[in-house]
Short mmCIF file of C-alpha atoms in Angstrom, two decimals:
data_model
loop_
_atom_site.label_atom_id
_atom_site.label_comp_id
_atom_site.label_asym_id
_atom_site.label_seq_id
_atom_site.Cartn_x
_atom_site.Cartn_y
_atom_site.Cartn_z
CA MET A 1 -0.93 104.43 -40.40
CA LEU A 2 0.27 106.63 -43.13
CA LEU A 3 3.46 104.89 -43.33
CA THR A 4 1.57 101.58 -44.06
CA ARG A 5 -0.64 103.41 -46.84
CA LEU A 6 2.55 104.84 -48.60
CA PHE A 7 4.17 100.90 -48.48
CA GLN A 8 1.15 99.73 -49.77
CA TYR A 9 0.94 102.08 -52.71
CA LEU A 10 4.59 101.48 -53.40
CA ARG A 11 4.02 97.50 -53.31
CA GLY A 12 0.77 97.88 -55.46
CA TYR A 13 -2.59 96.18 -54.17
CA LEU A 14 -6.00 95.32 -55.54
CA VAL A 15 -9.79 96.14 -54.78
CA ILE A 16 -11.38 93.08 -54.83
CA THR A 17 -15.17 91.28 -54.03
CA VAL A 18 -15.63 88.25 -52.24
CA THR A 19 -18.98 86.72 -53.23
CA GLY A 20 -20.26 83.02 -51.23
CA LYS A 21 -22.43 81.54 -48.89
CA TYR A 22 -19.86 81.70 -46.46
CA PRO A 23 -17.44 84.80 -47.18
CA GLU A 24 -16.31 84.37 -43.38
CA ARG A 25 -14.38 81.32 -43.82
CA PHE A 26 -12.50 82.67 -46.52
CA PHE A 27 -11.41 85.64 -44.54
CA ASN A 28 -10.46 83.05 -41.81
CA VAL A 29 -8.29 80.71 -44.14
CA CYS A 30 -6.45 84.27 -45.41
CA ALA A 31 -5.86 85.05 -41.63
CA ALA A 32 -4.22 81.84 -40.94
CA ARG A 33 -2.16 81.75 -44.26
CA HIS A 34 -0.86 85.37 -43.19
CA ILE A 35 -2.38 87.01 -46.57
CA LEU A 36 -2.98 90.73 -45.69
CA ILE A 37 -6.48 91.88 -45.92
CA TRP A 38 -7.63 95.66 -45.22
CA ASP A 39 -10.52 97.96 -46.10
CA LEU A 40 -13.15 94.86 -45.30
CA PHE A 41 -16.22 96.24 -46.24
CA SER A 42 -20.10 94.67 -46.25
CA CYS A 43 -22.16 95.06 -49.32
CA SER A 44 -24.75 92.35 -48.14
CA GLN A 45 -24.62 89.03 -46.47
CA THR A 46 -23.06 87.51 -49.11
CA VAL A 47 -21.04 90.19 -50.78
CA PHE A 48 -17.94 91.57 -49.36
CA LYS A 49 -15.36 94.21 -50.75
CA CYS A 50 -11.66 94.52 -49.52
CA SER A 51 -8.48 95.53 -50.43
CA ILE A 52 -5.29 92.54 -50.91
CA SER A 53 -1.73 93.17 -51.86
CA ASN A 54 -0.35 92.06 -55.41
CA ARG A 55 1.65 89.20 -53.49
CA GLY A 56 -1.48 87.90 -51.70
CA PHE A 57 -3.66 87.80 -54.60
CA ARG A 58 -1.25 85.25 -56.37
CA LEU A 59 -1.77 83.09 -53.25
CA LEU A 60 -5.92 83.27 -53.71
CA PRO A 61 -6.31 80.45 -56.08
CA GLN A 62 -6.13 77.46 -53.67
CA VAL A 63 -8.06 79.45 -50.91
CA VAL A 64 -10.96 80.20 -53.17
CA LYS A 65 -11.09 76.53 -54.58
CA LYS A 66 -11.24 75.48 -50.69
CA THR A 67 -13.71 77.68 -49.12
CA GLY A 68 -16.03 77.94 -52.49
CA VAL A 69 -16.07 81.71 -52.97
CA GLN A 70 -15.86 83.86 -55.99
CA VAL A 71 -13.25 86.67 -56.40
CA LYS A 72 -13.57 89.55 -58.81
CA ILE A 73 -10.84 92.53 -59.12
CA ILE A 74 -12.44 95.61 -59.27
CA LYS A 75 -9.78 98.05 -59.49
CA LYS A 76 -6.11 97.46 -59.24
CA CYS A 77 -3.99 100.67 -57.62
CA GLY A 78 -0.40 101.14 -56.76
CA LEU A 79 3.05 102.55 -58.14
CA PRO A 80 3.17 98.92 -60.27
CA THR A 81 -0.01 99.60 -61.96
CA VAL A 82 0.98 103.19 -62.67
CA ILE A 83 4.21 102.40 -63.97
CA LYS A 84 2.92 99.39 -66.31
CA ARG A 85 0.23 101.85 -67.72
CA LEU A 86 3.01 104.60 -68.44
CA LYS A 87 4.96 101.86 -70.46
CA LYS A 88 2.36 101.98 -72.89
CA ARG A 89 2.82 105.74 -73.50
CA MET A 90 6.66 105.82 -73.68
CA TRP A 91 6.76 108.79 -76.30
CA PHE A 92 4.69 110.71 -73.86
CA LEU A 93 6.69 110.17 -71.06
CA ILE A 94 9.68 111.25 -73.07
CA GLY A 95 8.11 114.55 -74.44
CA LEU A 96 6.87 115.14 -70.92
CA ALA A 97 10.74 114.75 -69.93
CA VAL A 98 11.73 117.01 -72.51
CA PHE A 99 9.25 119.52 -71.64
CA PHE A 100 10.48 119.69 -68.02
CA LEU A 101 13.90 119.74 -69.28
CA LEU A 102 13.49 122.87 -71.93
CA LEU A 103 11.98 124.46 -68.74
CA ILE A 104 14.31 124.23 -66.77
CA VAL A 105 17.20 125.37 -69.40
CA MET A 106 14.67 128.17 -70.32
CA ASN A 107 14.34 129.31 -66.68
CA GLN A 108 17.99 129.92 -66.05
CA PHE A 109 17.40 133.07 -68.22
CA ILE A 110 15.83 136.33 -67.49
CA TRP A 111 12.78 136.84 -68.92
CA LYS A 112 11.17 139.82 -67.47
CA ILE A 113 12.27 142.94 -65.57
CA GLU A 114 10.10 144.71 -63.23
CA VAL A 115 11.00 148.19 -61.70
CA THR A 116 9.58 149.83 -58.76
CA GLY A 117 9.84 152.58 -56.55
CA CYS A 118 10.50 155.18 -59.21
CA GLU A 119 8.78 158.68 -58.70
CA THR A 120 10.57 161.13 -60.48
CA VAL A 121 12.87 158.99 -62.52
CA SER A 122 11.74 157.41 -65.40
CA ALA A 123 11.49 153.48 -65.19
CA THR A 124 12.48 153.46 -68.88
CA TYR A 125 15.47 155.36 -68.29
CA VAL A 126 16.20 152.91 -65.52
CA ARG A 127 16.18 149.66 -67.60
CA GLU A 128 18.37 151.27 -70.24
CA VAL A 129 20.92 151.84 -67.45
CA LEU A 130 20.41 148.17 -66.30
CA SER A 131 20.86 146.83 -69.85
CA GLU A 132 24.36 148.58 -69.94
CA CYS A 133 24.93 146.94 -66.79
CA GLY A 134 24.34 143.82 -68.04
CA LEU A 135 20.51 142.94 -66.88
CA ASN A 136 18.55 142.57 -69.48
CA ILE A 137 16.06 140.31 -71.46
CA GLY A 138 17.62 137.03 -72.16
CA ALA A 139 20.45 137.36 -69.62
CA PHE A 140 22.02 134.21 -68.11
CA ARG A 141 20.51 134.46 -64.56
CA PRO A 142 23.29 132.48 -62.48
CA PHE A 143 25.72 135.43 -63.95
CA VAL A 144 23.68 138.56 -62.83
CA ASP A 145 25.51 139.58 -59.49
CA GLU A 146 23.28 141.40 -57.55
CA LYS A 147 25.95 143.08 -55.33
CA HIS A 148 27.58 143.94 -58.68
CA LEU A 149 24.97 145.26 -60.46
CA GLN A 150 23.90 147.63 -57.42
CA ASN A 151 27.41 149.48 -57.49
CA GLN A 152 27.52 149.54 -61.13
CA MET A 153 23.87 151.30 -60.87
CA LEU A 154 24.43 153.79 -57.98
CA VAL A 155 27.96 154.83 -59.76
CA LYS A 156 26.21 155.46 -63.22
CA MET A 157 22.85 156.90 -61.92
CA PRO A 158 23.43 159.85 -59.12
CA GLU A 159 19.71 160.12 -58.82
CA LEU A 160 19.27 157.20 -56.75
CA SER A 161 20.25 156.52 -53.26
CA TRP A 162 19.60 152.56 -52.96
CA LEU A 163 19.07 149.75 -55.48
CA TRP A 164 18.65 146.05 -55.29
CA ALA A 165 17.43 143.37 -57.70
CA ASP A 166 15.76 140.57 -56.49
CA LYS A 167 15.78 137.16 -58.66
CA ARG A 168 12.25 135.28 -58.60
CA GLY A 169 12.76 132.70 -61.36
CA SER A 170 13.13 134.24 -64.59
CA LYS A 171 11.39 137.65 -63.21
CA VAL A 172 14.16 140.11 -61.36
CA ILE A 173 12.20 142.91 -59.43
CA VAL A 174 14.13 145.89 -59.47
CA GLN A 175 13.78 148.14 -56.23
CA VAL A 176 15.01 151.78 -56.15
CA LYS A 177 15.07 154.58 -53.68
CA GLU A 178 15.69 158.21 -55.22
CA ARG A 179 17.98 160.43 -53.57
CA THR A 180 16.67 163.39 -52.07
CA LEU A 181 19.05 166.08 -53.41
CA PRO A 182 20.10 168.58 -50.44
CA PRO A 183 18.99 172.39 -50.39
CA ASP A 184 21.60 175.15 -51.55
CA ILE A 185 23.27 175.70 -48.24
CA PHE A 186 25.09 178.92 -47.86
CA ASP A 187 28.26 179.45 -46.23
CA LYS A 188 27.31 180.79 -42.80
CA ASP A 189 30.29 183.39 -43.11
CA ALA A 190 29.09 184.52 -46.40
CA PHE A 191 27.99 188.03 -47.01
CA CYS A 192 24.28 187.88 -48.26
CA ASN A 193 21.15 189.86 -48.19
CA ILE A 194 17.74 189.13 -48.08
CA LYS A 195 15.37 189.78 -51.16
CA ALA A 196 11.55 189.41 -51.93
CA ALA A 197 10.67 186.40 -53.76
CA LYS A 198 7.53 187.51 -54.68
CA ASP A 199 5.19 191.19 -54.55
CA GLY A 200 3.29 191.44 -51.60
CA VAL A 201 2.52 193.47 -48.17
CA ILE A 202 4.69 192.83 -45.45
CA ASP A 203 2.67 191.12 -42.56
CA SER A 204 5.25 190.07 -39.70
CA MET A 205 9.18 189.60 -39.52
CA ILE A 206 11.97 187.67 -37.48
CA VAL A 207 14.88 188.92 -38.12
CA LYS A 208 18.01 187.05 -36.75
CA ASN A 209 20.56 188.64 -38.56
CA GLY A 210 21.20 191.71 -40.78
CA THR A 211 19.80 195.38 -41.03
CA PRO A 212 15.85 195.42 -42.16
CA LEU A 213 15.13 197.68 -44.84
CA VAL A 214 11.30 197.25 -44.44
CA ALA A 215 8.49 197.73 -41.99
CA LEU A 216 5.32 196.31 -41.60
CA GLY A 217 2.69 196.99 -43.66
CA ASP A 218 5.23 198.05 -46.56
CA THR A 219 4.64 196.86 -49.91
CA VAL A 220 7.41 195.00 -51.70
CA ARG A 221 8.21 193.78 -55.20
CA ALA A 222 9.87 190.45 -56.38
CA GLY A 223 13.70 191.19 -56.22
CA ASP A 224 13.42 194.24 -53.60
CA ILE A 225 15.99 194.03 -50.38
CA LEU A 226 14.25 193.28 -47.16
CA VAL A 227 17.23 192.58 -45.02
CA SER A 228 20.75 193.95 -45.62
CA GLY A 229 23.67 192.15 -44.80
CA LEU A 230 25.71 195.51 -44.11
CA ILE A 231 25.58 196.76 -40.56
CA LEU A 232 26.19 200.51 -40.32
CA SER A 233 27.78 201.83 -37.13
CA GLU A 234 26.77 205.62 -35.64
CA LYS A 235 30.19 205.89 -34.41
CA GLY A 236 32.21 205.95 -37.34
CA VAL A 237 33.07 202.45 -37.21
CA GLU A 238 33.58 200.55 -40.81
CA PRO A 239 30.66 199.00 -41.61
CA ARG A 240 30.55 194.77 -41.00
CA LYS A 241 29.22 192.68 -43.65
CA VAL A 242 27.31 189.52 -42.23
CA HIS A 243 25.16 186.53 -43.40
CA SER A 244 21.48 187.78 -43.37
CA GLU A 245 19.16 185.44 -41.38
CA ALA A 246 15.77 186.44 -41.55
CA GLU A 247 11.86 185.10 -42.01
CA ILE A 248 9.63 187.71 -43.88
CA TYR A 249 6.07 186.84 -43.84
CA ALA A 250 3.87 188.61 -46.31
CA ARG A 251 0.52 188.91 -47.74
CA VAL A 252 0.73 187.64 -51.28
CA TRP A 253 -2.65 187.73 -54.04
CA TYR A 254 -3.05 185.52 -57.08
CA GLU A 255 -5.61 186.37 -59.48
CA LYS A 256 -6.71 184.13 -62.12
CA THR A 257 -9.61 184.30 -65.06
CA LYS A 258 -10.71 181.07 -66.78
CA ALA A 259 -13.35 180.08 -69.05
CA PHE A 260 -15.48 177.14 -68.20
CA SER A 261 -18.27 175.20 -70.38
CA LEU A 262 -21.78 174.86 -68.76
CA TRP A 263 -22.01 171.62 -70.23
CA SER A 264 -20.77 168.84 -67.78
CA ARG A 265 -19.42 165.67 -69.38
CA LYS A 266 -20.89 162.30 -68.01
CA VAL A 267 -19.41 159.09 -69.22
CA ASN A 268 -21.69 155.94 -68.66
CA GLU A 269 -21.31 152.02 -68.99
CA THR A 270 -23.44 150.15 -71.37
CA GLY A 271 -22.55 146.95 -70.09
CA LYS A 272 -21.19 145.37 -73.25
CA LYS A 273 -17.45 144.06 -72.66
CA GLU A 274 -14.68 142.81 -74.96
CA LYS A 275 -11.70 140.58 -73.85
CA LYS A 276 -8.37 140.43 -75.49
CA TYR A 277 -5.61 137.94 -74.26
CA THR A 278 -1.47 138.40 -75.03
CA LEU A 279 0.46 135.14 -74.04
CA HIS A 280 4.07 135.89 -72.61
CA LEU A 281 6.23 133.42 -73.44
CA PHE A 282 9.99 133.62 -72.29
CA GLY A 283 10.25 136.97 -73.54
CA TRP A 284 8.17 136.82 -76.72
CA ASP A 285 4.64 138.52 -76.75
CA VAL A 286 1.92 136.52 -78.57
CA ASN A 287 -1.00 138.33 -79.48
CA LEU A 288 -4.48 136.10 -79.30
CA PHE A 289 -6.24 138.28 -81.30
CA PHE A 290 -6.27 139.71 -84.89
CA ASP A 291 -7.39 143.27 -84.09
CA ASP A 292 -5.62 145.03 -81.33
CA LYS A 293 -8.49 147.56 -81.19
CA PRO A 294 -11.91 146.69 -79.56
CA ARG A 295 -15.45 147.06 -81.76
CA PHE A 296 -16.28 149.99 -79.50
CA ASP A 297 -15.89 153.55 -80.40
CA GLU A 298 -15.99 154.71 -76.60
CA TYR A 299 -14.70 152.51 -73.69
CA THR A 300 -12.34 152.11 -70.65
CA GLU A 301 -9.86 149.58 -70.42
CA ALA A 302 -8.88 147.25 -67.50
CA VAL A 303 -5.64 145.27 -67.91
CA LYS A 304 -5.27 142.26 -65.57
CA GLU A 305 -1.78 140.49 -66.03
CA ARG A 306 -1.51 136.81 -64.67
CA GLU A 307 1.92 135.12 -64.36
CA VAL A 308 2.93 131.14 -63.82
CA HIS A 309 4.75 130.62 -60.29
CA ILE A 310 5.99 127.82 -58.74
CA PHE A 311 6.90 128.65 -55.16
CA GLY A 312 7.06 132.11 -55.73
CA TRP A 313 9.43 131.53 -58.84
CA TYR A 314 8.43 133.08 -62.28
CA LEU A 315 8.37 130.41 -64.82
CA GLY A 316 8.58 132.71 -68.06
CA PHE A 317 5.50 132.76 -69.55
CA GLY A 318 1.79 134.19 -68.41
CA VAL A 319 -1.19 135.92 -69.80
CA THR A 320 -2.34 139.80 -69.86
CA GLU A 321 -5.93 140.09 -70.34
CA ARG A 322 -7.26 143.39 -71.43
CA VAL A 323 -11.06 143.87 -70.72
CA TYR A 324 -12.68 146.98 -72.94
CA THR A 325 -16.11 148.24 -71.53
CA GLU A 326 -18.04 150.17 -73.64
CA THR A 327 -18.99 153.65 -72.67
CA VAL A 328 -21.60 156.48 -73.89
CA THR A 329 -20.66 159.93 -73.06
CA THR A 330 -23.90 161.93 -72.02
CA TYR A 331 -23.61 166.14 -71.56
CA GLU A 332 -25.99 168.05 -69.02
CA LYS A 333 -26.10 171.61 -68.58
CA MET A 334 -25.33 173.05 -65.48
CA THR A 335 -26.11 176.19 -63.65
CA PRO A 336 -24.15 179.21 -63.89
CA GLU A 337 -23.71 179.18 -60.03
CA SER A 338 -22.73 175.63 -59.62
CA MET A 339 -20.39 175.71 -62.56
CA ALA A 340 -18.63 178.86 -61.13
CA GLN A 341 -18.48 176.79 -57.52
CA SER A 342 -16.33 174.01 -59.41
CA GLY A 343 -14.62 176.29 -61.38
CA ALA A 344 -13.21 178.42 -58.60
CA LEU A 345 -12.46 174.93 -56.77
CA GLU A 346 -10.25 174.27 -59.65
CA ILE A 347 -8.50 177.56 -59.78
CA GLU A 348 -8.14 177.35 -56.20
CA ALA A 349 -6.01 174.24 -56.62
CA MET A 350 -3.62 175.92 -59.14
CA PHE A 351 -3.12 178.72 -56.46
CA ASP A 352 -2.03 175.88 -54.13
CA GLU A 353 0.43 174.39 -56.57
CA GLU A 354 1.94 178.03 -56.70
CA ALA A 355 2.06 179.07 -53.27
CA ALA A 356 5.27 178.35 -51.04
CA PRO A 357 5.32 175.18 -49.27
CA GLN A 358 4.37 176.52 -45.87
CA GLY A 359 2.19 179.23 -47.02
CA ARG A 360 -1.50 179.25 -45.85
CA LYS A 361 -4.60 180.83 -47.68
CA LYS A 362 -6.16 183.24 -45.50
CA ASP A 363 -9.20 184.25 -47.96
CA SER A 364 -10.46 183.95 -51.25
CA LYS A 365 -13.16 185.86 -53.17
CA MET A 366 -14.94 184.73 -56.54
CA ASN A 367 -16.99 186.28 -59.12
CA PHE A 368 -18.38 185.00 -62.70
CA THR A 369 -19.87 186.59 -65.60
CA VAL A 370 -21.95 185.01 -68.56
CA ILE A 371 -20.28 184.85 -71.76
CA ASP A 372 -23.00 183.33 -73.62
CA GLU A 373 -25.35 180.62 -72.89
CA ASP A 374 -22.97 178.03 -72.84
CA THR A 375 -19.98 179.55 -71.52
CA ILE A 376 -18.89 181.47 -67.84
CA GLU A 377 -15.67 183.08 -66.98
CA VAL A 378 -14.51 182.89 -63.27
CA THR A 379 -12.41 185.09 -61.63
CA VAL A 380 -10.73 183.95 -58.36
CA VAL A 381 -8.74 186.29 -56.13
CA ALA A 382 -6.94 184.53 -53.38
CA GLU A 383 -4.64 185.86 -50.45
CA TYR A 384 -1.86 183.85 -48.97
CA ILE A 385 0.36 184.40 -46.08
CA GLU A 386 3.75 183.26 -46.94
CA ASN A 387 7.55 183.25 -46.21
CA ILE A 388 9.05 185.60 -49.18
CA ALA A 389 12.42 185.74 -47.68
CA GLU A 390 15.25 184.45 -50.28
CA LYS A 391 19.14 184.70 -49.74
CA VAL A 392 21.06 186.35 -52.26
CA HIS A 393 25.19 186.00 -51.79
CA ILE A 394 27.00 189.11 -52.37
CA GLU A 395 30.21 188.85 -54.16
#
């Protein structure tokens, strides 16, 4: 059925109406003369609607005269009709052909580079190195060799452990994975002591090698030797130098005082919005506005980027929409107690960043002082249990 419809469209056909007292005679004669008619529909007892091929319509005059009906063309369909219409718009076809030709040519170049996976390394720095390796805006896409680019980038950027460039039309998505630097490794046979990395009170000790110089409950300062790599013998044997191994857990205290305002800032949206558009066309940015700043004094900004793709291939142009929403800032005065609780949480978050990765908080105390009617001062003292052992190589 589908092939029949396609064949009919390629050859062209007409939609006609047949009007007469005896229209069935018309259809019988057409059938006898092998004139193909389809999609027959009865509008009334004397009017029928149907489709007929262009070739079959040229054979109708004798049939119409013989059967006494009237035939009227309602619609011309099919490829021949389309071609006939387009011939009247030759310049339009030429312009359309030139447009698609330019689109194909322009899509042989790179117009957008997107870098993903950066954490500590700047994406801007990655783009600069990519440009040195030949991948930049305007580069000829067939000349971009992903494997060669990967090898060059990994040589020039030791910070990366993996990189790949995925070409999607005029857009290249560069995926990177940063290298995890190995920790400093001591030679197992090297002579070293273990010192205290922070001030604290010894809570527990696990000494695997070396001579401990402190005991449980001792107070130590940062830099004090906790475990010596020099093992002495009571039998007069020459001291032995070893590689100290130990985990020394201590109670470490952090204290911080910070002033906080009792006025809490709140931002509310008014509902008024303003939109600005930027057209991206083959590496060029065209602002569709005169003033890049919104008319609002206070606002939030949301950016939406839309790209034109065909089957996942970027065609080199798109639009960026910036939506500015007006906001109004209000201030609400909080009680000293509630602000002190909020301030204590902020200070404790700072302590968590300063503490060792494996450290755990054991206890914390907070107090505050009212400075004036608008300000309080919050002091937090927190106790952590941390491994303060740090190896020191001895020459």
